[in-house]
mmCIF file of C-alpha atoms in Angstrom:
data_model
loop_
_atom_site.group_PDB
_atom_site.id
_atom_site.type_symbol
_atom_site.label_atom_id
_atom_site.label_comp_id
_atom_site.label_asym_id
_atom_site.label_seq_id
_atom_site.Cartn_x
_atom_site.Cartn_y
_atom_site.Cartn_z
ATOM 1 C CA MET A 183 0.000 0.000 0.000
ATOM 2 C CA ARG A 184 1.341 3.410 -0.966
ATOM 3 C CA ALA A 185 0.988 6.401 1.369
ATOM 4 C CA ASP A 186 -0.227 9.603 -0.213
ATOM 5 C CA ALA A 187 1.537 12.961 0.270
ATOM 6 C CA SER A 188 -0.733 14.015 3.154
ATOM 7 C CA ASP A 189 0.119 10.824 5.095
ATOM 8 C CA ARG A 190 3.842 11.533 4.681
ATOM 9 C CA THR A 191 3.323 15.142 5.769
ATOM 10 C CA ASN A 192 1.344 14.127 8.867
ATOM 11 C CA ALA A 193 3.892 11.455 9.780
ATOM 12 C CA HIS A 194 6.574 14.138 10.148
ATOM 13 C CA ALA A 195 4.548 16.972 11.632
ATOM 14 C CA VAL A 196 6.153 19.697 13.710
ATOM 15 C CA ALA A 197 4.093 21.617 16.247
ATOM 16 C CA HIS A 198 5.597 24.919 17.387
ATOM 17 C CA ALA A 199 4.587 26.303 20.761
ATOM 18 C CA GLN A 200 5.762 28.502 23.592
ATOM 19 C CA PHE A 201 4.857 28.755 27.258
ATOM 20 C CA THR A 202 5.960 30.916 30.170
ATOM 21 C CA ILE A 203 5.846 30.006 33.864
ATOM 22 C CA ARG A 204 6.304 32.586 36.610
ATOM 23 C CA ARG A 205 7.250 31.677 40.174
ATOM 24 C CA SER A 206 8.308 33.491 43.313
ATOM 25 C CA TYR A 207 10.837 31.955 45.710
ATOM 26 C CA ALA A 208 11.747 32.897 49.299
ATOM 27 C CA ALA A 209 15.411 33.474 48.514
ATOM 28 C CA ALA A 210 17.478 36.146 46.763
ATOM 29 C CA PRO A 211 18.415 35.638 43.074
ATOM 30 C CA PRO A 212 22.015 34.483 43.771
ATOM 31 C CA TRP A 213 20.645 31.575 45.858
ATOM 32 C CA VAL A 214 18.017 30.523 43.328
ATOM 33 C CA PHE A 215 20.521 30.862 40.476
ATOM 34 C CA ALA A 216 22.996 28.723 42.458
ATOM 35 C CA ALA A 217 20.352 25.986 42.727
ATOM 36 C CA TRP A 218 20.587 25.681 38.919
ATOM 37 C CA ALA A 219 24.387 25.953 38.815
ATOM 38 C CA ASP A 220 25.536 23.805 41.755
ATOM 39 C CA PRO A 221 25.558 20.110 40.714
ATOM 40 C CA ALA A 222 24.690 18.810 44.212
ATOM 41 C CA VAL A 223 21.693 21.122 44.633
ATOM 42 C CA ARG A 224 20.544 20.583 41.035
ATOM 43 C CA GLN A 225 20.712 16.824 41.617
ATOM 44 C CA ARG A 226 18.221 17.147 44.503
ATOM 45 C CA TRP A 227 15.494 19.131 42.748
ATOM 46 C CA PHE A 228 16.042 18.484 39.037
ATOM 47 C CA VAL A 229 17.373 14.932 38.808
ATOM 48 C CA ALA A 230 16.251 12.991 41.898
ATOM 49 C CA SER A 231 12.635 11.866 41.681
ATOM 50 C CA ASP A 232 10.353 9.308 43.246
ATOM 51 C CA SER A 233 8.649 8.691 39.896
ATOM 52 C CA TRP A 234 11.681 8.429 37.559
ATOM 53 C CA ASP A 235 14.757 6.187 37.584
ATOM 54 C CA VAL A 236 17.891 8.039 36.489
ATOM 55 C CA CYS A 237 20.137 5.911 34.268
ATOM 56 C CA ASP A 238 22.757 8.606 33.649
ATOM 57 C CA HIS A 239 23.222 12.328 34.332
ATOM 58 C CA GLY A 240 25.994 14.868 33.761
ATOM 59 C CA HIS A 241 26.048 18.633 34.335
ATOM 60 C CA ASP A 242 28.727 20.967 32.909
ATOM 61 C CA PHE A 243 27.419 24.416 33.871
ATOM 62 C CA ARG A 244 29.295 26.860 31.640
ATOM 63 C CA VAL A 245 28.635 28.517 28.285
ATOM 64 C CA GLY A 246 29.164 25.723 25.747
ATOM 65 C CA GLY A 247 28.799 23.077 28.461
ATOM 66 C CA VAL A 248 26.292 20.250 28.207
ATOM 67 C CA GLU A 249 23.820 18.768 30.646
ATOM 68 C CA HIS A 250 22.665 15.299 29.647
ATOM 69 C CA GLY A 251 20.508 12.631 31.195
ATOM 70 C CA ARG A 252 18.816 9.308 30.525
ATOM 71 C CA PHE A 253 15.809 8.298 32.602
ATOM 72 C CA GLN A 254 12.704 6.119 32.660
ATOM 73 C CA ARG A 255 9.661 5.629 34.880
ATOM 74 C CA ARG A 256 10.382 1.941 35.543
ATOM 75 C CA ALA A 257 12.180 -0.996 33.918
ATOM 76 C CA GLY A 258 10.691 -1.993 30.577
ATOM 77 C CA GLU A 259 9.198 1.459 29.866
ATOM 78 C CA PRO A 260 10.610 3.923 27.317
ATOM 79 C CA VAL A 261 13.996 5.470 28.025
ATOM 80 C CA TYR A 262 14.127 9.246 27.619
ATOM 81 C CA ALA A 263 17.381 11.044 26.820
ATOM 82 C CA SER A 264 17.790 14.788 27.218
ATOM 83 C CA GLU A 265 20.629 17.068 26.243
ATOM 84 C CA ALA A 266 20.936 20.790 26.920
ATOM 85 C CA ILE A 267 23.717 23.038 25.666
ATOM 86 C CA TYR A 268 24.280 26.208 27.711
ATOM 87 C CA LEU A 269 24.157 29.099 25.232
ATOM 88 C CA ASP A 270 24.190 32.033 27.646
ATOM 89 C CA ILE A 271 24.797 32.373 31.387
ATOM 90 C CA VAL A 272 24.690 35.729 33.177
ATOM 91 C CA ALA A 273 25.010 35.081 36.915
ATOM 92 C CA PRO A 274 22.700 35.548 38.784
ATOM 93 C CA ARG A 275 20.262 36.891 36.158
ATOM 94 C CA ARG A 276 19.801 34.540 33.187
ATOM 95 C CA ILE A 277 20.352 31.054 31.751
ATOM 96 C CA VAL A 278 19.618 30.129 28.118
ATOM 97 C CA THR A 279 19.856 26.565 26.797
ATOM 98 C CA ALA A 280 19.121 24.716 23.580
ATOM 99 C CA CYS A 281 17.607 21.353 24.470
ATOM 100 C CA THR A 282 16.638 18.100 22.789
ATOM 101 C CA LEU A 283 14.577 15.188 24.086
ATOM 102 C CA ALA A 284 14.450 11.672 22.643
ATOM 103 C CA ARG A 285 12.338 8.630 23.548
ATOM 104 C CA ASP A 286 13.940 5.242 22.859
ATOM 105 C CA GLY A 287 16.417 6.913 20.508
ATOM 106 C CA VAL A 288 13.826 8.888 18.507
ATOM 107 C CA ARG A 289 14.053 12.684 18.814
ATOM 108 C CA ILE A 290 10.680 14.056 19.987
ATOM 109 C CA ALA A 291 11.414 17.727 20.796
ATOM 110 C CA ALA A 292 13.919 20.529 20.308
ATOM 111 C CA THR A 293 13.539 23.632 22.458
ATOM 112 C CA LEU A 294 15.053 26.919 23.513
ATOM 113 C CA LEU A 295 14.762 27.496 27.274
ATOM 114 C CA THR A 296 15.278 30.874 28.940
ATOM 115 C CA VAL A 297 15.246 31.267 32.726
ATOM 116 C CA GLN A 298 15.352 34.760 34.265
ATOM 117 C CA PHE A 299 15.978 35.542 37.936
ATOM 118 C CA ASP A 300 14.725 38.956 39.090
ATOM 119 C CA ALA A 301 14.939 40.445 42.583
ATOM 120 C CA ASP A 302 11.639 41.167 44.292
ATOM 121 C CA GLY A 303 12.636 42.506 47.712
ATOM 122 C CA SER A 304 14.321 39.579 49.468
ATOM 123 C CA ARG A 305 12.634 37.105 47.084
ATOM 124 C CA THR A 306 13.303 35.948 43.541
ATOM 125 C CA ARG A 307 10.812 36.272 40.731
ATOM 126 C CA LEU A 308 11.686 33.476 38.286
ATOM 127 C CA VAL A 309 10.405 33.572 34.692
ATOM 128 C CA LEU A 310 10.890 30.399 32.636
ATOM 129 C CA THR A 311 10.046 30.465 28.917
ATOM 130 C CA GLU A 312 10.311 27.466 26.615
ATOM 131 C CA GLN A 313 9.934 27.776 22.848
ATOM 132 C CA GLY A 314 9.678 24.403 21.186
ATOM 133 C CA ALA A 315 9.428 22.292 18.098
ATOM 134 C CA PHE A 316 7.498 19.160 19.085
ATOM 135 C CA LEU A 317 8.190 16.434 16.571
ATOM 136 C CA ASP A 318 5.920 13.870 14.924
ATOM 137 C CA ARG A 319 3.250 14.170 17.642
ATOM 138 C CA HIS A 320 5.469 12.373 20.189
ATOM 139 C CA ASP A 321 5.649 15.297 22.632
ATOM 140 C CA SER A 322 3.691 18.466 23.312
ATOM 141 C CA SER A 323 4.032 21.881 24.853
ATOM 142 C CA ARG A 324 1.394 20.920 27.420
ATOM 143 C CA ALA A 325 3.381 17.862 28.566
ATOM 144 C CA ARG A 326 6.576 19.919 28.794
ATOM 145 C CA GLU A 327 4.851 22.662 30.771
ATOM 146 C CA GLN A 328 3.470 20.098 33.246
ATOM 147 C CA GLY A 329 6.957 18.669 33.668
ATOM 148 C CA TRP A 330 8.447 22.106 34.325
ATOM 149 C CA GLN A 331 5.668 22.905 36.816
ATOM 150 C CA GLN A 332 6.660 19.802 38.810
ATOM 151 C CA LEU A 333 10.363 20.645 38.622
ATOM 152 C CA LEU A 334 9.772 24.232 39.746
ATOM 153 C CA ASP A 335 7.690 22.910 42.657
ATOM 154 C CA ALA A 336 10.714 20.790 43.638
ATOM 155 C CA LEU A 337 12.966 23.855 43.307
ATOM 156 C CA GLY A 338 10.628 25.727 45.670
ATOM 157 C CA ARG A 339 11.060 23.018 48.277
ATOM 158 C CA GLU A 340 14.794 23.870 48.308
ATOM 159 C CA PHE A 341 13.786 27.232 49.812
ATOM 160 C CA GLY A 342 11.139 25.981 52.210
ATOM 161 C CA GLY A 343 8.237 26.638 49.859
#
């Protein structure tokens, strides 16, 4: 059976989307920024999870450095691999990364992530924006936003929130 042109087009669809999440944390920007930069702190809120098994993780926090990870919910389920290249770091104000996500070796998303840290009295106002290309209907902006919401909740727990 031969696929027509519309089937081929739909099979390789790209959905473009953007979302922004705003949070406030009970710590000054240098402390919240450090929670992204310090490998031990980042391990606690970003990597460690009760619902995911981490197969591999590395974190080279510098412009041009790469953060990579492989993880899955439980044995026998799909393995996800992420890679983020640090494009811009302005301590303690901004982090910009270019990220990819694959499931069982198939790329499902490519994104640009910007995280801003602004002082609000003794607190930090964090603004996270992700602009993405979600590939072949294997990932979505909604799923990514839910994931970031959970991660930012975990970050808040670092500061007693």
